[in-house]
């Protein structure tokens, strides 16, 4: 044993106390503004269905159509892998999981659309459609056939459609209350937001509904769609989207990038409107930084190239969608939009391949960190958080099984949650 070091200090305890007191407001601000990820499950995609097209069998129909597309255009693991360029070792695990997912849970998040996908309708017709959507969603949750997340996209808060959007939301939420209450997986989407004041107005609207029904304050949250240049950069040069998150007063759950409206707003020609355009990358990077640490998730947009027609054309569309999804995942955009049943096989293929190909390395690194053993990478707590989050997202969507994660890491789901966030919880891969 070496000689014990003598420890000496120069500062009085009052100095530390004074500094702590001076930083107390900052400590409170950090805790309030940046609470961290909520730890709930984030769906890998959102499916938009026009209000008049939504029906009791929509979810099952999307799954069946996706399975039929596989049967026709990629009937086995080898043919699907050849289309997407999957390595041999991933071909069967990915393909079998995609088919199982389409049979068990074809859609993770569905939005009944009353905006662009629905358009202007007579008031009586939109009232009836909104009431019907509430009834069908309530019935689906009662029957256990709902997607993990479901809700509506209303019309925006701009003057021309504001009253109609407010009424549709009121009809829909009131219908849910009359049918037994708000489901846990309820999600609302506010489109075409350009000013933080519109977000603040929506918050007041939700507060009024909560008070009218005796709901807990803050029960209703919502996503903000970023579809205009003003939502990214304000006239004074500040990042509007950061102010929108503040204006939501803790109710914002997501920022969703609108590929085509945003591209058109910047004058991008139709042929070049895509989620990998430089303008899209800039917008999503600003969204990502503004949302970091706030608990608000960022979602990528969609592709409008549909996998329909002859097999060669379907394969081209699949390759495009798969590539865009993989690109988004690498950039930490873990959610996107899907516009057609033919998109969801490649959505799940991209997601499953992303988690399975990095699974063993992530498991090994997290195990070494948990056991404090050496390795060829020196990981810190922030990296352990990212590694456990990676495994949890893989479990949530069905890319990974808890048994195989436990076998490689020796960790339980609770262990992973403790590494990822102190209070991580939420839905599992089965939606429970």
Coordinates of C-alpha atoms in Angstrom, one line a residue:
X1 CA 0.0 0.0 0.0
X2 CA 1.3 3.5 -0.9
X3 CA 1.4 6.4 1.4
X4 CA -2.1 7.9 2.0
X5 CA -2.4 11.3 0.2
X6 CA -3.1 14.4 2.3
X7 CA -6.1 16.3 1.0
X8 CA -6.2 20.0 1.3
X9 CA -8.7 22.6 0.1
X10 CA -8.7 26.4 -0.3
X11 CA -12.4 27.3 -0.7
X12 CA -14.9 27.7 2.1
X13 CA -18.1 25.7 1.9
X14 CA -20.0 28.9 1.5
X15 CA -18.5 29.3 -2.0
X16 CA -20.1 26.1 -3.2
X17 CA -23.4 27.0 -1.5
X18 CA -23.3 30.5 -3.2
X19 CA -22.7 29.0 -6.6
X20 CA -25.4 26.4 -6.2
X21 CA -27.9 29.1 -5.1
X22 CA -27.0 31.3 -8.1
X23 CA -27.5 28.3 -10.5
X24 CA -30.8 27.1 -8.9
X25 CA -32.9 28.9 -11.6
X26 CA -30.8 27.3 -14.3
X27 CA -31.2 23.9 -12.7
X28 CA -34.9 24.3 -12.6
X29 CA -35.0 25.5 -16.2
X30 CA -32.9 22.5 -17.4
X31 CA -35.2 20.1 -15.6
X32 CA -38.3 21.7 -17.0
X33 CA -37.2 22.3 -20.6
X34 CA -35.1 19.2 -21.1
X35 CA -36.7 16.3 -19.2
X36 CA -35.1 13.7 -21.6
X37 CA -36.8 11.0 -23.6
X38 CA -40.1 9.8 -22.1
X39 CA -39.1 6.2 -22.4
X40 CA -42.3 5.2 -24.1
X41 CA -42.4 3.1 -27.3
X42 CA -42.0 5.2 -30.5
X43 CA -43.7 3.6 -33.5
X44 CA -41.5 3.0 -36.5
X45 CA -44.1 4.6 -38.9
X46 CA -47.3 6.5 -39.2
X47 CA -49.9 5.5 -41.7
X48 CA -52.3 8.1 -42.9
X49 CA -55.8 7.1 -44.1
X50 CA -58.4 9.6 -45.4
X51 CA -61.4 9.9 -43.1
X52 CA -63.8 8.6 -45.6
X53 CA -61.6 5.6 -46.4
X54 CA -61.1 4.5 -42.8
X55 CA -63.1 1.5 -41.7
X56 CA -63.2 -1.2 -39.1
X57 CA -61.1 -3.5 -41.3
X58 CA -58.5 -0.9 -42.4
X59 CA -55.6 -2.3 -40.3
X60 CA -56.2 -5.9 -41.3
X61 CA -56.7 -4.8 -44.9
X62 CA -53.3 -3.0 -45.0
X63 CA -51.6 -6.2 -43.6
X64 CA -53.3 -8.4 -46.1
X65 CA -52.5 -6.2 -49.0
X66 CA -48.8 -6.1 -47.9
X67 CA -48.7 -9.9 -47.6
X68 CA -50.3 -10.2 -51.0
X69 CA -47.6 -7.9 -52.4
X70 CA -44.9 -10.1 -50.9
X71 CA -46.6 -13.3 -52.3
X72 CA -46.7 -11.8 -55.8
X73 CA -43.4 -9.9 -56.0
X74 CA -41.1 -11.6 -53.4
X75 CA -42.5 -15.0 -52.4
X76 CA -39.5 -16.1 -50.4
X77 CA -36.6 -14.8 -48.3
X78 CA -34.1 -15.2 -51.2
X79 CA -36.1 -13.2 -53.7
X80 CA -36.8 -10.4 -51.2
X81 CA -33.2 -10.2 -50.1
X82 CA -32.1 -10.0 -53.7
X83 CA -34.4 -7.0 -54.3
X84 CA -33.1 -5.2 -51.3
X85 CA -29.5 -6.3 -51.2
X86 CA -29.8 -8.0 -47.9
X87 CA -26.8 -10.2 -46.9
X88 CA -27.5 -14.0 -46.8
X89 CA -27.3 -14.1 -43.0
X90 CA -30.2 -11.6 -42.7
X91 CA -32.4 -12.8 -45.5
X92 CA -34.4 -15.4 -43.6
X93 CA -34.5 -13.7 -40.2
X94 CA -35.7 -10.4 -41.8
X95 CA -38.2 -12.0 -44.2
X96 CA -39.8 -14.3 -41.5
X97 CA -40.1 -11.4 -39.1
X98 CA -41.6 -9.1 -41.8
X99 CA -44.3 -11.7 -42.5
X100 CA -45.0 -12.3 -38.9
X101 CA -45.3 -8.6 -38.2
X102 CA -47.7 -8.1 -41.1
X103 CA -49.9 -10.9 -39.7
X104 CA -49.7 -9.8 -36.1
X105 CA -49.4 -6.0 -36.1
X106 CA -49.3 -4.6 -39.6
X107 CA -49.6 -0.9 -38.5
X108 CA -48.0 0.6 -35.5
X109 CA -49.5 4.0 -35.7
X110 CA -52.5 5.2 -37.7
X111 CA -53.9 8.6 -38.3
X112 CA -57.4 9.2 -39.7
X113 CA -56.8 12.2 -41.9
X114 CA -59.1 15.1 -42.1
X115 CA -56.6 17.4 -43.8
X116 CA -55.0 17.1 -47.2
X117 CA -56.0 13.4 -47.6
X118 CA -59.6 14.3 -46.9
X119 CA -60.0 17.9 -48.2
X120 CA -63.0 20.3 -47.9
X121 CA -66.3 18.6 -47.4
X122 CA -69.8 19.8 -46.4
X123 CA -69.9 20.3 -42.6
X124 CA -72.5 17.6 -42.0
X125 CA -70.4 15.1 -43.9
X126 CA -67.2 15.9 -42.0
X127 CA -69.1 15.8 -38.7
X128 CA -70.5 12.4 -39.5
X129 CA -67.1 11.1 -40.6
X130 CA -65.4 12.4 -37.4
X131 CA -68.0 10.8 -35.2
X132 CA -67.7 7.5 -37.1
X133 CA -63.9 7.6 -36.7
X134 CA -64.3 8.0 -32.9
X135 CA -66.7 5.1 -32.8
X136 CA -64.5 2.8 -34.8
X137 CA -61.4 3.6 -32.9
X138 CA -63.1 3.1 -29.6
X139 CA -64.5 -0.2 -30.8
X140 CA -61.0 -1.3 -32.0
X141 CA -59.4 -0.6 -28.6
X142 CA -62.2 -2.4 -26.8
X143 CA -61.9 -5.4 -29.1
X144 CA -58.1 -5.5 -28.8
X145 CA -57.7 -5.0 -32.6
X146 CA -56.4 -1.4 -32.5
X147 CA -52.9 -0.3 -33.6
X148 CA -50.8 0.6 -30.6
X149 CA -51.3 4.3 -31.5
X150 CA -54.3 5.8 -33.3
X151 CA -55.8 9.2 -33.7
X152 CA -56.6 12.0 -36.2
X153 CA -55.0 14.7 -38.1
X154 CA -57.3 17.7 -38.1
X155 CA -57.2 20.7 -40.3
X156 CA -54.7 23.4 -39.3
X157 CA -55.1 26.6 -37.3
X158 CA -55.0 28.9 -40.2
X159 CA -58.0 31.3 -40.5
X160 CA -59.6 29.7 -43.6
X161 CA -60.1 26.2 -42.0
X162 CA -59.6 26.9 -38.2
X163 CA -63.2 26.6 -37.2
X164 CA -63.7 23.4 -39.2
X165 CA -60.6 21.9 -37.6
X166 CA -61.7 22.8 -34.1
X167 CA -65.1 21.3 -34.7
X168 CA -63.8 18.1 -36.1
X169 CA -61.5 17.7 -33.1
X170 CA -64.3 18.4 -30.7
X171 CA -66.6 15.9 -32.5
X172 CA -63.9 13.2 -32.5
X173 CA -62.8 13.6 -28.8
X174 CA -66.4 13.9 -27.6
X175 CA -67.3 10.7 -29.4
X176 CA -64.4 8.9 -27.7
X177 CA -65.5 10.2 -24.3
X178 CA -69.1 9.1 -24.9
X179 CA -67.7 5.7 -26.0
X180 CA -65.9 5.1 -22.8
X181 CA -63.0 7.6 -22.6
X182 CA -59.8 8.4 -24.3
X183 CA -57.6 5.4 -25.2
X184 CA -54.0 5.3 -23.9
X185 CA -52.7 5.2 -27.5
X186 CA -54.5 8.3 -28.7
X187 CA -52.4 10.7 -30.8
X188 CA -53.5 14.0 -32.3
X189 CA -51.6 15.7 -35.2
X190 CA -51.7 19.5 -35.8
X191 CA -50.6 20.2 -39.4
X192 CA -49.1 23.2 -41.2
X193 CA -47.9 25.1 -38.1
X194 CA -46.1 28.3 -38.9
X195 CA -46.1 30.3 -35.7
X196 CA -45.7 29.4 -32.0
X197 CA -48.9 31.2 -31.3
X198 CA -50.8 28.6 -33.3
X199 CA -49.4 25.9 -31.0
X200 CA -50.3 28.0 -28.0
X201 CA -53.9 28.4 -29.3
X202 CA -54.1 24.6 -29.7
X203 CA -52.9 24.1 -26.1
X204 CA -55.7 26.4 -24.9
X205 CA -58.2 24.4 -27.0
X206 CA -57.1 21.1 -25.4
X207 CA -57.2 22.7 -22.0
X208 CA -60.8 23.7 -22.6
X209 CA -61.7 20.2 -23.6
X210 CA -60.0 18.7 -20.5
X211 CA -61.9 21.1 -18.2
X212 CA -65.2 20.4 -19.9
X213 CA -64.8 16.7 -19.2
X214 CA -63.0 16.8 -15.9
X215 CA -59.8 15.3 -17.4
X216 CA -56.4 15.6 -15.8
X217 CA -54.5 18.7 -17.0
X218 CA -52.1 17.7 -19.7
X219 CA -53.9 14.5 -20.6
X220 CA -54.0 15.5 -24.3
X221 CA -50.8 15.7 -26.2
X222 CA -50.1 16.3 -29.8
X223 CA -47.6 16.1 -32.7
X224 CA -46.6 19.2 -34.6
X225 CA -46.2 18.9 -38.4
X226 CA -43.3 20.9 -39.8
X227 CA -44.4 21.7 -43.4
X228 CA -43.4 25.3 -44.0
X229 CA -40.2 27.3 -44.1
X230 CA -41.5 29.6 -41.4
X231 CA -41.7 26.7 -39.0
X232 CA -37.9 26.2 -39.3
X233 CA -36.7 29.8 -39.5
X234 CA -38.6 32.9 -38.2
X235 CA -38.3 36.4 -39.6
X236 CA -35.9 37.3 -36.8
X237 CA -33.6 34.5 -37.7
X238 CA -34.5 32.2 -34.7
X239 CA -35.5 28.6 -35.0
X240 CA -39.3 28.7 -34.8
X241 CA -39.6 25.0 -34.1
X242 CA -37.7 25.5 -30.8
X243 CA -40.2 28.1 -29.8
X244 CA -43.1 25.8 -30.8
X245 CA -41.9 23.2 -28.4
X246 CA -41.9 25.7 -25.6
X247 CA -45.3 27.0 -26.7
X248 CA -46.7 23.5 -26.4
X249 CA -46.2 23.6 -22.6
X250 CA -45.1 20.0 -22.3
X251 CA -47.9 18.6 -24.6
X252 CA -45.8 18.2 -27.7
X253 CA -44.9 14.5 -28.3
X254 CA -43.5 14.7 -31.8
X255 CA -42.2 16.8 -34.7
X256 CA -43.2 15.3 -38.1
X257 CA -41.5 16.4 -41.2
X258 CA -43.9 17.0 -44.2
X259 CA -41.8 16.1 -47.2
X260 CA -43.9 17.6 -50.0
X261 CA -45.5 20.7 -48.5
X262 CA -42.1 21.8 -47.1
X263 CA -40.3 21.1 -50.4
X264 CA -43.0 23.0 -52.4
X265 CA -42.7 25.9 -49.9
X266 CA -39.0 26.2 -50.8
X267 CA -39.7 26.0 -54.5
X268 CA -38.2 22.5 -55.0
X269 CA -39.6 21.1 -58.3
X270 CA -41.9 18.1 -58.1
X271 CA -39.3 15.7 -59.5
X272 CA -36.9 16.4 -56.7
X273 CA -39.2 16.5 -53.7
X274 CA -37.9 13.7 -51.5
X275 CA -36.8 13.1 -48.0
X276 CA -33.1 13.0 -48.9
X277 CA -33.1 16.4 -50.6
X278 CA -30.6 18.8 -49.0
X279 CA -33.5 21.1 -48.0
X280 CA -35.1 18.2 -46.2
X281 CA -31.9 17.3 -44.5
X282 CA -31.5 20.9 -43.2
X283 CA -35.0 21.1 -41.9
X284 CA -34.8 17.8 -40.1
X285 CA -31.4 18.6 -38.6
X286 CA -32.9 21.8 -37.1
X287 CA -35.9 19.9 -35.8
X288 CA -33.6 17.3 -34.3
X289 CA -31.4 19.8 -32.5
X290 CA -34.5 21.7 -31.3
X291 CA -36.1 18.6 -29.9
X292 CA -33.0 17.0 -28.4
X293 CA -33.5 16.4 -24.7
X294 CA -37.0 17.8 -24.6
X295 CA -38.8 14.4 -24.8
X296 CA -40.2 15.4 -28.2
X297 CA -39.5 12.8 -31.0
X298 CA -38.7 13.6 -34.6
X299 CA -40.3 11.7 -37.5
X300 CA -39.2 11.7 -41.1
X301 CA -41.6 12.1 -44.0
X302 CA -42.6 9.8 -46.8
X303 CA -42.0 8.9 -50.4
X304 CA -44.8 9.3 -52.9
X305 CA -43.4 6.6 -55.2
X306 CA -45.9 3.8 -54.8
X307 CA -44.9 0.1 -55.2
X308 CA -47.7 -0.8 -57.7
X309 CA -47.8 -2.2 -61.2
X310 CA -45.5 -4.8 -62.8
X311 CA -42.9 -6.6 -60.6
X312 CA -40.0 -4.6 -61.9
X313 CA -41.7 -1.4 -61.0
X314 CA -42.6 -2.7 -57.6
X315 CA -39.0 -3.7 -56.9
X316 CA -37.7 -0.3 -57.9
X317 CA -40.2 1.4 -55.5
X318 CA -39.2 -1.1 -52.8
X319 CA -35.5 -0.4 -53.2
X320 CA -36.2 3.4 -53.1
X321 CA -38.3 3.1 -49.9
X322 CA -35.9 0.7 -48.2
X323 CA -32.9 3.0 -49.0
X324 CA -34.7 6.1 -47.7
X325 CA -35.7 4.3 -44.5
X326 CA -32.3 3.0 -43.8
X327 CA -30.8 6.4 -44.5
X328 CA -33.3 7.9 -42.0
X329 CA -32.5 5.3 -39.3
X330 CA -28.7 6.1 -39.6
X331 CA -29.6 9.7 -39.0
X332 CA -31.6 8.8 -35.8
X333 CA -35.0 9.4 -37.4
X334 CA -36.6 6.3 -36.0
X335 CA -40.1 7.0 -37.4
X336 CA -41.5 7.9 -40.8
X337 CA -44.7 8.0 -42.8
X338 CA -46.1 5.3 -45.1
X339 CA -48.6 6.1 -47.7
X340 CA -49.5 2.7 -49.2
X341 CA -49.8 -0.9 -48.0
X342 CA -47.0 -1.8 -50.3
X343 CA -44.6 0.4 -48.4
X344 CA -44.9 -1.5 -45.1
X345 CA -43.0 -4.7 -46.1
X346 CA -39.9 -2.5 -46.9
X347 CA -40.5 -0.3 -43.8
X348 CA -40.2 -3.4 -41.6
X349 CA -37.5 -4.9 -43.6
X350 CA -35.3 -1.8 -43.3
X351 CA -36.1 -1.5 -39.6
X352 CA -35.5 -5.1 -38.8
X353 CA -32.2 -5.3 -40.8
X354 CA -31.0 -2.1 -39.0
X355 CA -31.5 -3.6 -35.6
X356 CA -30.4 -7.2 -36.4
X357 CA -27.2 -6.3 -38.2
X358 CA -26.0 -4.3 -35.3
X359 CA -27.4 -6.5 -32.6
X360 CA -24.4 -8.6 -31.6
X361 CA -22.0 -5.7 -31.5
X362 CA -24.4 -3.5 -29.5
X363 CA -25.0 -6.4 -27.1
X364 CA -21.3 -7.1 -26.7
X365 CA -20.5 -3.5 -26.0
X366 CA -23.3 -3.1 -23.5
X367 CA -22.3 -6.3 -21.7
X368 CA -18.7 -5.2 -21.4
X369 CA -19.9 -1.8 -20.0
X370 CA -22.3 -3.4 -17.6
X371 CA -19.7 -5.9 -16.3
X372 CA -16.9 -3.2 -16.4
X373 CA -14.7 -5.4 -18.6
X374 CA -12.3 -4.2 -21.3
X375 CA -12.8 -4.2 -25.0
X376 CA -11.7 -2.5 -28.2
X377 CA -14.1 0.5 -27.6
X378 CA -14.1 2.6 -24.5
X379 CA -17.8 3.4 -23.8
X380 CA -19.2 6.0 -21.5
X381 CA -22.6 6.3 -19.8
X382 CA -24.0 8.2 -22.7
X383 CA -23.0 5.4 -25.1
X384 CA -24.5 2.8 -22.8
X385 CA -27.7 4.8 -22.9
X386 CA -27.6 4.8 -26.7
X387 CA -26.8 1.0 -26.8
X388 CA -29.6 0.1 -24.5
X389 CA -32.0 2.4 -26.4
X390 CA -31.0 0.7 -29.6
X391 CA -31.8 -2.7 -28.2
X392 CA -35.1 -1.5 -26.7
X393 CA -36.3 -0.1 -30.0
X394 CA -35.4 -3.4 -31.6
X395 CA -37.5 -5.2 -29.0
X396 CA -40.4 -2.8 -29.3
X397 CA -40.8 -3.2 -33.0
X398 CA -40.2 -7.0 -33.1
X399 CA -36.8 -7.0 -34.8
X400 CA -35.3 -8.6 -31.7
X401 CA -36.6 -11.1 -29.1
X402 CA -36.0 -10.6 -25.4
X403 CA -34.7 -14.2 -25.1
X404 CA -31.9 -13.6 -27.6
X405 CA -31.1 -10.2 -26.0
X406 CA -30.9 -11.9 -22.6
X407 CA -28.8 -14.7 -24.0
X408 CA -26.1 -12.4 -25.4
X409 CA -26.1 -9.7 -22.6
X410 CA -27.4 -11.4 -19.5
X411 CA -29.6 -8.4 -19.0
X412 CA -33.3 -8.2 -18.5
X413 CA -35.6 -5.6 -20.1
X414 CA -35.7 -3.8 -16.8
X415 CA -31.8 -3.6 -16.9
X416 CA -31.9 -2.2 -20.4
X417 CA -34.5 0.4 -19.3
X418 CA -32.3 1.4 -16.3
X419 CA -29.4 2.1 -18.7
X420 CA -31.6 3.9 -21.2
X421 CA -33.5 6.2 -18.7
X422 CA -34.3 6.1 -15.0
X423 CA -38.0 5.9 -15.6
X424 CA -38.3 4.2 -19.0
X425 CA -41.5 2.3 -19.5
X426 CA -44.3 2.1 -22.0
X427 CA -45.5 -0.4 -24.6
X428 CA -43.6 -3.6 -25.4
X429 CA -43.2 -5.1 -28.8
X430 CA -46.6 -6.7 -28.6
X431 CA -48.2 -3.4 -27.9
X432 CA -49.0 -4.2 -24.2

